[in-house]
PDB file of C-alpha atoms in Angstrom:
ATOM      1  CA  MET A   1      -0.097   0.063  -0.212  1.00 32.00           C
ATOM      2  CA  LEU A   2       1.461   3.341  -1.066  1.00 34.00           C
ATOM      3  CA  TRP A   3       0.392   6.712   1.095  1.00 36.00           C
ATOM      4  CA  VAL A   4       0.533  10.058  -0.590  1.00 36.00           C
ATOM      5  CA  SER A   5      -0.498  12.746   1.864  1.00 39.00           C
ATOM      6  CA  PRO A   6      -0.969  16.371   0.689  1.00 42.00           C
ATOM      7  CA  SER A   7       1.833  18.599   2.156  1.00 39.00           C
ATOM      8  CA  CYS A   8       1.244  20.218   6.104  1.00 39.00           C
ATOM      9  CA  PRO A   9       1.401  23.874   6.102  1.00 42.00           C
ATOM     10  CA  GLY A  10       4.398  25.889   5.303  1.00 44.00           C
ATOM     11  CA  CYS A  11       6.012  22.144   3.504  1.00 42.00           C
ATOM     12  CA  PRO A  12       5.969  22.042  -0.056  1.00 44.00           C
ATOM     13  CA  GLN A  13       6.726  18.239  -0.261  1.00 44.00           C
ATOM     14  CA  PRO A  14       3.860  15.554  -0.141  1.00 44.00           C
ATOM     15  CA  CYS A  15       5.163  12.416   1.611  1.00 42.00           C
ATOM     16  CA  HIS A  16       5.405   8.617   0.582  1.00 41.00           C
ATOM     17  CA  CYS A  17       5.190   6.047   3.184  1.00 41.00           C
ATOM     18  CA  ARG A  18       5.729   3.082   1.559  1.00 40.00           C
ATOM     19  CA  CYS A  19       3.970   0.066   4.657  1.00 37.00           C
ATOM     20  CA  HIS A  20       4.359  -3.573   4.337  1.00 36.00           C
ATOM     21  CA  VAL A  21       3.426  -6.230   7.433  1.00 34.00           C
ATOM     22  CA  SER A  22       4.983  -4.507  10.500  1.00 36.00           C
ATOM     23  CA  ASN A  23       8.268  -2.970   8.167  1.00 38.00           C
ATOM     24  CA  CYS A  24       7.427   0.788   6.931  1.00 40.00           C
ATOM     25  CA  VAL A  25       9.584   3.183   4.872  1.00 39.00           C
ATOM     26  CA  PHE A  26       9.254   6.768   5.372  1.00 40.00           C
ATOM     27  CA  CYS A  27      10.748   9.639   3.631  1.00 39.00           C
ATOM     28  CA  PRO A  28      13.468  11.161   4.669  1.00 37.00           C
ATOM     29  CA  ALA A  29      11.825  13.787   6.751  1.00 38.00           C
ATOM     30  CA  ALA A  30      10.059  11.277   9.044  1.00 38.00           C
ATOM     31  CA  VAL A  31      11.115  11.185  13.299  1.00 35.00           C
ATOM     32  CA  LEU A  32       9.633   8.500  14.997  1.00 34.00           C
ATOM     33  CA  CYS A  33       8.443   8.727  18.456  1.00 30.00           C
ATOM     34  CA  ALA A  34       8.289   7.067  21.538  1.00 34.00           C
ATOM     35  CA  SER A  35       4.757   6.988  20.992  1.00 33.00           C
ATOM     36  CA  SER A  36       5.075   5.302  17.739  1.00 36.00           C
ATOM     37  CA  VAL A  37       3.878   8.281  15.456  1.00 35.00           C
ATOM     38  CA  VAL A  38       5.680   8.692  13.130  1.00 39.00           C
ATOM     39  CA  PHE A  39       5.990  12.885  12.298  1.00 38.00           C
ATOM     40  CA  CYS A  40       6.639  13.677   8.515  1.00 39.00           C
ATOM     41  CA  ARG A  41       7.011  17.752   7.291  1.00 38.00           C
ATOM     42  CA  SER A  42       4.249  17.012   5.067  1.00 39.00           C
ATOM     43  CA  VAL A  43       2.151  13.822   7.155  1.00 39.00           C
ATOM     44  CA  THR A  44       1.136  12.344  10.332  1.00 41.00           C
ATOM     45  CA  ALA A  45       0.479   8.890   9.931  1.00 41.00           C
ATOM     46  CA  PHE A  46      -0.604   6.203  13.119  1.00 42.00           C
ATOM     47  CA  LEU A  47       1.255   3.729  13.344  1.00 44.00           C
ATOM     48  CA  LEU A  48       1.342  -0.351  14.541  1.00 47.00           C
ATOM     49  CA  PRO A  49       4.341  -0.412  17.589  1.00 55.00           C
ATOM     50  CA  LEU A  50       6.980  -2.726  16.313  1.00 57.00           C
ATOM     51  CA  PRO A  51       6.827  -6.072  17.416  1.00 71.00           C
ATOM     52  CA  ALA A  52       9.173  -5.766  19.879  1.00 81.00           C
ATOM     53  CA  ALA A  53      12.114  -7.967  20.898  1.00 88.00           C
ATOM     54  CA  GLY A  54      11.169 -10.743  22.518  1.00 92.00           C
ATOM     55  CA  PHE A  55      13.632 -13.676  24.074  1.00 95.00           C
ATOM     56  CA  VAL A  56      13.572 -17.908  23.138  1.00 95.00           C
ATOM     57  CA  LYS A  57      17.241 -18.530  24.648  1.00 96.00           C
ATOM     58  CA  SER A  58      18.144 -17.220  27.482  1.00 96.00           C
ATOM     59  CA  PRO A  59      22.158 -17.677  28.600  1.00 97.00           C
ATOM     60  CA  MET A  60      21.803 -20.288  31.823  1.00 98.00           C
ATOM     61  CA  SER A  61      24.400 -19.457  34.754  1.00 98.00           C
ATOM     62  CA  GLU A  62      27.192 -22.366  35.159  1.00 98.00           C
ATOM     63  CA  THR A  63      29.719 -23.164  37.224  1.00 98.00           C
ATOM     64  CA  LYS A  64      33.230 -24.325  35.729  1.00 98.00           C
ATOM     65  CA  LEU A  65      36.762 -24.434  36.383  1.00 98.00           C
ATOM     66  CA  THR A  66      40.212 -22.872  35.790  1.00 98.00           C
ATOM     67  CA  GLY A  67      41.206 -23.890  32.289  1.00 98.00           C
ATOM     68  CA  ASP A  68      37.490 -25.333  31.093  1.00 98.00           C
ATOM     69  CA  ALA A  69      35.254 -23.332  28.361  1.00 98.00           C
ATOM     70  CA  PHE A  70      31.808 -21.905  28.652  1.00 98.00           C
ATOM     71  CA  GLU A  71      29.616 -21.447  25.742  1.00 98.00           C
ATOM     72  CA  LEU A  72      26.515 -19.354  27.021  1.00 99.00           C
ATOM     73  CA  TYR A  73      23.413 -18.795  24.144  1.00 98.00           C
ATOM     74  CA  CYS A  74      20.945 -16.147  23.155  1.00 98.00           C
ATOM     75  CA  ASP A  75      18.386 -16.807  20.809  1.00 97.00           C
ATOM     76  CA  VAL A  76      15.653 -13.537  20.536  1.00 96.00           C
ATOM     77  CA  VAL A  77      12.559 -12.593  18.033  1.00 94.00           C
ATOM     78  CA  GLY A  78      11.441  -9.706  16.482  1.00 92.00           C
ATOM     79  CA  ASN A  79      10.403  -7.408  13.276  1.00 90.00           C
ATOM     80  CA  PRO A  80      13.065  -6.925  12.398  1.00 90.00           C
ATOM     81  CA  THR A  81      15.552  -8.938  13.667  1.00 91.00           C
ATOM     82  CA  PRO A  82      16.592  -7.675  16.508  1.00 93.00           C
ATOM     83  CA  GLU A  83      20.452  -6.537  17.298  1.00 93.00           C
ATOM     84  CA  ILE A  84      22.281  -8.891  19.401  1.00 96.00           C
ATOM     85  CA  GLN A  85      25.484  -7.707  21.634  1.00 96.00           C
ATOM     86  CA  TRP A  86      27.244  -9.432  24.972  1.00 98.00           C
ATOM     87  CA  TRP A  87      28.096  -7.721  27.801  1.00 97.00           C
ATOM     88  CA  TYR A  88      30.197  -8.825  31.336  1.00 97.00           C
ATOM     89  CA  ALA A  89      30.706  -7.220  34.728  1.00 96.00           C
ATOM     90  CA  GLU A  90      33.099  -8.679  37.268  1.00 93.00           C
ATOM     91  CA  VAL A  91      31.379 -10.030  40.533  1.00 89.00           C
ATOM     92  CA  ASN A  92      30.163  -7.727  43.168  1.00 85.00           C
ATOM     93  CA  ARG A  93      30.295  -4.883  40.619  1.00 82.00           C
ATOM     94  CA  ALA A  94      27.059  -5.451  38.664  1.00 72.00           C
ATOM     95  CA  GLU A  95      26.612  -1.898  37.840  1.00 81.00           C
ATOM     96  CA  ALA A  96      29.978  -1.434  36.221  1.00 90.00           C
ATOM     97  CA  PHE A  97      29.458  -4.100  32.699  1.00 95.00           C
ATOM     98  CA  LYS A  98      31.493  -3.718  29.600  1.00 95.00           C
ATOM     99  CA  GLN A  99      30.827  -4.648  26.245  1.00 95.00           C
ATOM    100  CA  LEU A 100      32.675  -8.253  24.848  1.00 97.00           C
ATOM    101  CA  TRP A 101      33.651  -8.437  21.653  1.00 96.00           C
ATOM    102  CA  ASP A 102      35.467 -11.611  19.201  1.00 96.00           C
ATOM    103  CA  GLY A 103      38.636 -11.860  20.164  1.00 96.00           C
ATOM    104  CA  ALA A 104      38.965 -10.091  23.377  1.00 96.00           C
ATOM    105  CA  ARG A 105      41.087 -11.581  26.513  1.00 96.00           C
ATOM    106  CA  LYS A 106      44.087 -12.365  24.809  1.00 95.00           C
ATOM    107  CA  ARG A 107      41.266 -13.839  21.809  1.00 97.00           C
ATOM    108  CA  ARG A 108      39.932 -16.099  24.681  1.00 98.00           C
ATOM    109  CA  VAL A 109      36.548 -14.894  23.872  1.00 98.00           C
ATOM    110  CA  THR A 110      34.743 -15.742  20.463  1.00 98.00           C
ATOM    111  CA  ILE A 111      31.361 -14.629  19.797  1.00 98.00           C
ATOM    112  CA  ASN A 112      29.344 -16.627  16.664  1.00 98.00           C
ATOM    113  CA  THR A 113      25.798 -14.327  15.431  1.00 97.00           C
ATOM    114  CA  ALA A 114      23.858 -15.345  12.652  1.00 97.00           C
ATOM    115  CA  TYR A 115      20.555 -13.146  11.579  1.00 96.00           C
ATOM    116  CA  GLY A 116      17.685 -14.377   9.999  1.00 93.00           C
ATOM    117  CA  ALA A 117      14.552 -15.078  10.834  1.00 90.00           C
ATOM    118  CA  ASN A 118      15.589 -15.184  14.709  1.00 94.00           C
ATOM    119  CA  GLY A 119      18.985 -13.442  16.058  1.00 96.00           C
ATOM    120  CA  VAL A 120      21.211 -16.422  17.235  1.00 97.00           C
ATOM    121  CA  SER A 121      24.681 -15.592  18.922  1.00 98.00           C
ATOM    122  CA  VAL A 122      26.831 -17.842  20.876  1.00 98.00           C
ATOM    123  CA  LEU A 123      29.903 -16.447  23.256  1.00 98.00           C
ATOM    124  CA  ARG A 124      32.455 -19.199  24.455  1.00 99.00           C
ATOM    125  CA  VAL A 125      35.363 -18.012  26.644  1.00 98.00           C
ATOM    126  CA  THR A 126      38.054 -20.604  26.561  1.00 98.00           C
ATOM    127  CA  ARG A 127      41.239 -21.179  29.323  1.00 98.00           C
ATOM    128  CA  LEU A 128      38.622 -19.741  32.184  1.00 98.00           C
ATOM    129  CA  THR A 129      40.407 -18.378  34.895  1.00 98.00           C
ATOM    130  CA  LEU A 130      39.298 -16.783  38.147  1.00 97.00           C
ATOM    131  CA  GLU A 131      38.626 -13.082  36.873  1.00 96.00           C
ATOM    132  CA  ASP A 132      36.412 -14.785  34.370  1.00 98.00           C
ATOM    133  CA  SER A 133      34.174 -15.110  37.087  1.00 97.00           C
ATOM    134  CA  GLY A 134      30.964 -12.835  37.376  1.00 97.00           C
ATOM    135  CA  THR A 135      27.499 -11.913  35.499  1.00 97.00           C
ATOM    136  CA  TYR A 136      27.256 -12.147  31.577  1.00 98.00           C
ATOM    137  CA  GLU A 137      24.615 -10.150  29.674  1.00 97.00           C
ATOM    138  CA  CYS A 138      23.039 -10.702  25.939  1.00 98.00           C
ATOM    139  CA  ARG A 139      21.391  -7.451  25.439  1.00 95.00           C
ATOM    140  CA  ALA A 140      18.817  -7.587  21.966  1.00 94.00           C
ATOM    141  CA  SER A 141      17.058  -4.646  21.008  1.00 92.00           C
ATOM    142  CA  ASN A 142      15.243  -3.716  16.770  1.00 89.00           C
ATOM    143  CA  ASP A 143      14.643   0.006  18.121  1.00 86.00           C
ATOM    144  CA  PRO A 144      15.401   1.910  15.836  1.00 83.00           C
ATOM    145  CA  ARG A 145      17.099   4.280  18.016  1.00 81.00           C
ATOM    146  CA  ARG A 146      19.019   1.800  20.289  1.00 83.00           C
ATOM    147  CA  ASN A 147      22.196   3.347  19.561  1.00 78.00           C
ATOM    148  CA  ASP A 148      20.963   6.962  20.312  1.00 79.00           C
ATOM    149  CA  LEU A 149      23.200   7.925  23.198  1.00 81.00           C
ATOM    150  CA  ARG A 150      20.337  10.418  23.913  1.00 81.00           C
ATOM    151  CA  GLN A 151      18.336   6.855  24.512  1.00 74.00           C
ATOM    152  CA  ASN A 152      17.945   5.264  27.937  1.00 73.00           C
ATOM    153  CA  PRO A 153      19.607   1.820  27.449  1.00 69.00           C
ATOM    154  CA  SER A 154      16.910   0.375  29.839  1.00 67.00           C
ATOM    155  CA  ILE A 155      13.769   1.021  27.761  1.00 74.00           C
ATOM    156  CA  THR A 156      15.330   0.220  24.251  1.00 81.00           C
ATOM    157  CA  TRP A 157      17.312  -3.103  25.159  1.00 88.00           C
ATOM    158  CA  ILE A 158      16.346  -6.125  26.868  1.00 92.00           C
ATOM    159  CA  ARG A 159      18.252  -8.227  28.654  1.00 94.00           C
ATOM    160  CA  ALA A 160      18.807 -11.784  29.795  1.00 97.00           C
ATOM    161  CA  GLN A 161      21.561 -12.182  32.303  1.00 96.00           C
ATOM    162  CA  ALA A 162      24.096 -15.842  33.400  1.00 98.00           C
ATOM    163  CA  THR A 163      26.397 -16.041  36.479  1.00 97.00           C
ATOM    164  CA  ILE A 164      29.396 -17.724  35.908  1.00 98.00           C
ATOM    165  CA  SER A 165      31.485 -18.983  38.814  1.00 98.00           C
ATOM    166  CA  VAL A 166      34.899 -20.098  38.116  1.00 98.00           C
ATOM    167  CA  LEU A 167      36.589 -22.438  40.824  1.00 98.00           C
ATOM    168  CA  GLN A 168      40.274 -23.106  41.317  1.00 97.00           C
ATOM    169  CA  SER A 169      40.533 -27.100  39.768  1.00 91.00           C
ATOM    170  CA  GLU A 170      41.991 -29.701  41.772  1.00 86.00           C
ATOM    171  CA  SER A 171      44.836 -30.186  39.326  1.00 74.00           C
ATOM    172  CA  ALA A 172      46.095 -26.257  39.860  1.00 61.00           C
ATOM    173  CA  ARG A 173      45.668 -26.789  43.183  1.00 63.00           C
ATOM    174  CA  ALA A 174      47.882 -29.994  43.552  1.00 62.00           C
ATOM    175  CA  ALA A 175      50.492 -28.797  40.713  1.00 60.00           C
ATOM    176  CA  PRO A 176      53.917 -28.858  42.502  1.00 64.00           C
ATOM    177  CA  PRO A 177      55.826 -25.173  42.634  1.00 64.00           C
ATOM    178  CA  PRO A 178      57.960 -23.988  40.074  1.00 67.00           C
ATOM    179  CA  PRO A 179      61.327 -25.680  40.895  1.00 70.00           C
ATOM    180  CA  PRO A 180      64.044 -22.713  42.078  1.00 73.00           C
ATOM    181  CA  HIS A 181      65.986 -21.015  39.604  1.00 68.00           C
ATOM    182  CA  PRO A 182      69.732 -21.758  40.742  1.00 68.00           C
ATOM    183  CA  PRO A 183      71.789 -18.853  41.588  1.00 65.00           C
ATOM    184  CA  GLY A 184      73.304 -16.268  38.723  1.00 63.00           C
ATOM    185  CA  LEU A 185      70.249 -17.439  36.034  1.00 56.00           C
TER     186      LEU A 185
END
């Protein structure tokens, strides 16, 4: 369906809005506001809200040993397909999340993400150390304003968390201390 609307007062251009099922393309002058109303210089159109992002599969908490690895899965739906990000906060520092990326922590972190009808992402951390303990968070959003720094991230991103506890492995505890170096080396 193509809507052509007369110009509003003071705007010489008509607005063309092509609407498909839950996916609209607007003229370049359009601005989407929080109430899902499009204000264009030449037309005001009322739209149904986009289907919000939702989790199909959320990451699950685990306890692991040093030297092991873990994988966390995140599967989200929405239209358009939501963007997925991974974040981490140290134990007792839940307010200080930092974004993770593929290759972080000396290449021990891998993130594989695929987008189709759903967005699916797998976070894998290998060769675990005690410092890998903490809260891992999958964040997803299909809000077109999700990366606008003026927006409150807690409104535009949904979050699912898992706690990873890394314990010292028995083999690391029982390992003999390294031999002392002879004097002069």
